Structure formats: C-alpha cells, structure tokens
XYZ file of C-alpha atoms in Angstrom:
265
model
C 0.000 0.000 0.000
C 1.276 3.466 -0.944
C 0.028 6.526 0.902
C 0.459 9.380 -1.600
C -1.098 12.318 0.177
C -1.561 13.419 3.750
C -4.538 15.548 4.655
C -4.181 18.086 7.471
C -4.231 16.620 10.958
C -7.748 16.140 12.220
C -8.581 17.406 15.682
C -10.684 16.095 18.524
C -13.624 18.202 19.664
C -15.881 16.649 22.231
C -14.204 13.307 21.443
C -15.309 13.659 17.792
C -13.045 14.334 14.800
C -13.116 17.536 12.762
C -11.192 18.420 9.611
C -10.456 21.634 7.644
C -11.975 21.739 4.130
C -11.073 24.357 1.528
C -13.967 25.799 -0.513
C -12.779 28.545 -2.863
C -10.309 30.642 -0.866
C -11.943 29.953 2.493
C -11.207 27.184 4.991
C -14.119 25.649 6.897
C -14.185 23.130 9.738
C -16.286 19.988 9.217
C -17.173 17.019 11.385
C -16.169 13.716 9.722
C -19.303 11.575 10.004
C -19.387 8.277 8.114
C -22.720 7.525 9.801
C -24.478 10.393 7.976
C -25.905 9.629 4.519
C -25.720 13.318 3.561
C -23.331 16.209 4.107
C -24.474 19.449 5.785
C -23.349 23.073 6.064
C -24.549 26.091 8.017
C -25.628 29.150 5.945
C -22.594 30.924 4.432
C -22.816 34.406 2.867
C -19.616 33.838 0.889
C -21.146 30.726 -0.708
C -24.573 32.244 -1.411
C -24.067 31.957 -5.208
C -23.926 28.156 -4.780
C -27.203 28.023 -2.852
C -30.193 26.247 -4.481
C -33.676 25.354 -3.377
C -34.304 21.640 -3.034
C -37.010 20.190 -5.338
C -38.893 19.211 -2.170
C -38.435 19.723 1.542
C -36.067 17.209 3.112
C -36.569 15.645 6.529
C -33.272 15.369 8.379
C -33.109 12.447 10.799
C -30.724 12.218 13.723
C -30.493 12.417 17.490
C -33.535 14.319 18.746
C -36.612 15.346 16.751
C -36.565 15.271 12.939
C -36.265 18.675 11.248
C -37.130 19.994 7.785
C -34.696 21.785 5.470
C -35.271 23.522 2.097
C -31.890 24.436 0.602
C -28.570 22.973 -0.482
C -25.198 24.299 -1.654
C -23.909 22.749 -4.893
C -20.116 23.222 -4.849
C -18.050 22.554 -8.027
C -14.926 21.537 -6.111
C -13.644 21.169 -2.543
C -10.208 20.240 -1.209
C -9.456 17.880 1.663
C -5.766 18.617 1.978
C -4.379 17.572 -1.425
C -7.494 15.638 -2.427
C -9.704 17.380 -4.970
C -13.372 16.319 -4.921
C -15.706 17.633 -7.615
C -19.448 18.323 -7.726
C -20.457 17.947 -4.094
C -23.663 19.017 -2.361
C -24.146 20.201 1.204
C -27.636 20.392 2.674
C -28.223 23.636 4.574
C -28.564 23.283 8.336
C -29.362 26.416 10.360
C -26.798 28.016 12.685
C -29.063 27.281 15.643
C -28.110 23.610 15.408
C -26.705 22.559 18.785
C -24.204 20.097 17.296
C -22.613 22.874 15.228
C -22.441 25.201 18.240
C -21.026 22.690 20.713
C -18.305 21.438 18.333
C -17.705 24.869 16.690
C -18.054 23.441 13.193
C -19.317 24.824 9.879
C -20.771 21.549 8.671
C -20.681 17.779 8.408
C -18.907 15.795 5.709
C -20.949 12.614 5.343
C -20.716 9.301 3.538
C -22.116 10.701 0.264
C -18.764 12.501 -0.192
C -16.426 10.188 1.705
C -17.463 7.099 -0.281
C -16.032 8.651 -3.465
C -12.422 8.309 -2.238
C -10.150 5.646 -0.742
C -8.873 6.924 2.586
C -7.517 5.940 5.954
C -8.296 7.300 9.393
C -5.123 6.934 11.402
C -6.020 7.371 15.065
C -2.419 6.742 16.140
C -1.202 9.894 14.344
C -4.522 11.812 14.066
C -4.367 11.926 10.255
C -6.849 11.351 7.482
C -4.775 9.907 4.641
C -5.571 9.349 0.980
C -4.387 5.933 -0.178
C -3.340 4.519 -3.508
C -3.207 0.728 -3.751
C -0.350 -0.845 -5.703
C 0.667 -3.967 -3.808
C -2.227 -4.475 -1.426
C -1.625 -6.531 1.643
C -2.787 -6.566 5.245
C -0.827 -6.140 8.429
C -0.315 -9.037 10.806
C -2.808 -7.658 13.321
C -5.698 -6.609 11.086
C -9.238 -7.533 10.074
C -10.963 -7.176 6.722
C -14.662 -6.785 5.916
C -16.872 -6.565 2.804
C -18.943 -3.450 2.078
C -22.659 -3.937 1.408
C -23.021 -2.211 -1.964
C -26.802 -1.653 -1.861
C -26.705 0.769 1.087
C -26.042 4.508 1.444
C -23.864 4.002 4.537
C -20.621 2.140 5.362
C -22.253 -1.121 6.418
C -20.049 -4.215 6.342
C -20.696 -7.938 6.577
C -18.880 -10.761 8.328
C -19.522 -14.435 8.987
C -19.024 -15.857 12.426
C -17.761 -19.354 13.188
C -21.287 -20.716 12.636
C -21.443 -19.136 9.135
C -24.087 -16.672 10.307
C -23.832 -13.329 8.462
C -23.660 -10.261 10.689
C -23.713 -6.584 9.712
C -22.198 -3.541 11.376
C -22.028 0.182 10.654
C -18.953 2.402 11.043
C -20.172 5.702 12.537
C -17.434 8.267 13.161
C -20.151 10.728 14.195
C -20.752 8.742 17.387
C -18.593 8.767 20.512
C -19.816 5.334 21.510
C -20.561 1.896 20.076
C -23.993 0.299 20.278
C -25.533 -3.157 20.038
C -29.218 -3.029 19.048
C -30.837 -6.257 20.248
C -33.993 -7.020 22.298
C -32.067 -8.979 24.911
C -28.460 -9.730 25.760
C -27.816 -12.753 27.963
C -24.277 -11.846 29.002
C -23.174 -9.816 31.998
C -24.228 -6.169 31.800
C -24.291 -3.082 33.996
C -26.621 -0.069 33.953
C -25.361 3.391 33.000
C -26.500 6.742 31.567
C -25.109 8.596 28.565
C -25.736 11.819 26.627
C -25.729 11.703 22.816
C -25.269 14.843 20.686
C -26.572 14.650 17.112
C -27.748 16.655 14.120
C -31.115 17.408 15.714
C -30.306 17.844 19.388
C -29.267 16.077 22.603
C -30.656 12.827 23.918
C -30.281 11.215 27.363
C -29.814 7.469 27.092
C -30.462 4.914 29.803
C -28.384 1.983 28.674
C -26.900 -1.368 29.550
C -23.162 -1.768 29.073
C -21.311 -4.811 27.691
C -17.537 -5.000 28.014
C -14.919 -6.615 25.733
C -17.109 -7.574 22.762
C -15.100 -9.404 20.058
C -15.541 -8.634 16.332
C -14.350 -11.624 14.223
C -12.325 -11.135 11.053
C -13.914 -11.619 7.632
C -11.872 -14.773 6.963
C -12.929 -16.486 10.215
C -9.353 -16.368 11.481
C -8.435 -15.646 15.071
C -7.502 -12.076 14.128
C -10.589 -10.462 15.551
C -10.436 -7.229 17.512
C -12.090 -6.405 20.791
C -14.368 -3.445 21.504
C -13.912 -2.466 25.136
C -17.420 -1.067 25.652
C -20.742 -1.610 23.887
C -23.996 0.024 24.928
C -27.127 -2.093 24.570
C -30.089 -0.395 22.867
C -33.546 -1.978 22.903
C -34.967 -0.089 19.912
C -35.011 -1.604 16.412
C -32.198 -0.984 13.942
C -31.474 -2.453 10.504
C -27.828 -2.618 11.571
C -27.618 -4.429 14.927
C -24.041 -3.309 15.632
C -22.786 0.292 15.343
C -19.101 0.953 15.928
C -18.319 4.513 17.019
C -15.009 6.258 17.625
C -14.385 4.548 20.947
C -13.862 1.242 19.098
C -10.908 2.591 17.101
C -8.652 4.602 19.427
C -5.029 3.795 18.546
C -6.085 1.877 15.422
C -6.164 2.556 11.665
C -9.348 2.248 9.572
C -8.843 1.911 5.799
C -11.925 2.581 3.683
C -11.019 1.058 0.298
C -14.258 2.110 -1.376
C -12.990 1.366 -4.894
C -12.867 -2.318 -3.923
C -15.744 -2.356 -1.440
C -13.477 -3.320 1.449
C -12.688 -2.161 4.986
C -9.446 -2.915 6.826
C -8.913 -2.327 10.536
C -5.327 -2.439 11.741
C -4.634 -2.649 15.461
C-alpha cells in the first residue's frame, strides 16, 4: 500500500473528529461523520451563489426530533488537503443547530462525499490519509470486511464461526458503540449517557457490555475487541454500530474502490 497524500491533521472536539476543508479561498471546519448519509453546512454568505432550493423539503433524521430543510449548496470543487473532490452538495442546516455550536463546526462531511475516495483514518497519528493501492496486503494484526453495496452508509458484513452473516455500521459521528438487540444474555451493567446529534441532545439509559469481540472476515483468530458496547432496545437495521471509541489507537482503511474495509490494530 502506498500513501500518496496526507490531509491536514484532524482534531478532537468533544471526542469527535473535525477536519479543515477548503472551498474557494476559504477554509471551513467539518465534522467527519461516516454515519451520515448526507453532508451538511450552516448558511454561508460567501457561498450564497452556490445556494439552491431543493425540489422538495427534506426531513433530516438524527439524534432528537426530525427537522425539515429547504436548501442545499452545490459546490463545483472542494479540497481535503491535497485531495480534490468535484461536484459535491451540502444540505443547509441552520446556525441554531446545537451540534454545530457545541463542536464549533461549519458543517458535516458525510458518507455521500467520503465514499467517493479511498482513505484511511489513522487514530495513532490523528491523520486522514488518501491511499493509492499498488501492492495491497494486510498487516499481521488486522481484520478485513466486505462493504454492502446496496446501502447509502458504510455497512459491512462478516460471517461468524457458525457461518451466520452479521452486519455492522462504522459511525465516526458517534462517541460510543452500540448493540441493538432485544435482549443480551451476558453480563451487563446499567449506566447513563448523553448523545449529541444533528437534531439535538438525547439522554440514554443503557446497559453496558464490556470486551465484545468482532471476528475477522476470513474467520481467522484475528478479531479485535471493543472495550465497551452500549445495549439499545430499539429496532435498527444494523444491529451493531461501531463509534469512535472502538478505534482509538487503530487505523481504519476505507477502500471504497474495492468495497473493502481494513482495521489495523
């Protein structure tokens, strides 16, 4: 694997990762959120000539109550460090949004943009890196997973030792990892947690599971352990959501051109 370009160091704000993006001559700060289908931006006077009305009102789902938005910004080109990305759209989200205020961000770069490039989140060095594959191989301590191609989010599949297919979502817009099942028979403990999202703040009353193992795609012993998983009782199409806490000190390689994910630990 050859890493050709290094994007500016990402920073931690509220235990979430933010990244500078260049639009025209201006630099804006965006939250990197693979768990968001769309990308968002707060109203910008300097970008008003890119503003368009949506063909219909869009309901934005997230933590808290759903909200309605009417406009988007169609940008011909943006730069993530050295990476040039053409023809992107940001849905307008008002400045009153609590997520934007708490994290001091201008917007959210979601999976609709991120899926167009191959990149690596290096939590050991706090870098988002663009990758170019020449002689692809995996590190000794790594796992690989297949991307589900019929989804609008980074959802990956694995088979456990009983050949049962399991799915999980990578959500860099979440501080925590969640397991959405009606009942968990293992040892748990009760705890409370606040979640900050695109539409507000939510108080969660949750059960906690410790040291949950994610098996590798090839059924080898090279699985990796998630130290903490919160149990949610509500229904989700993806029963396992891995947030940032699952990847501290690790590297996540999103090889979207091949529909693969590699986690090095």
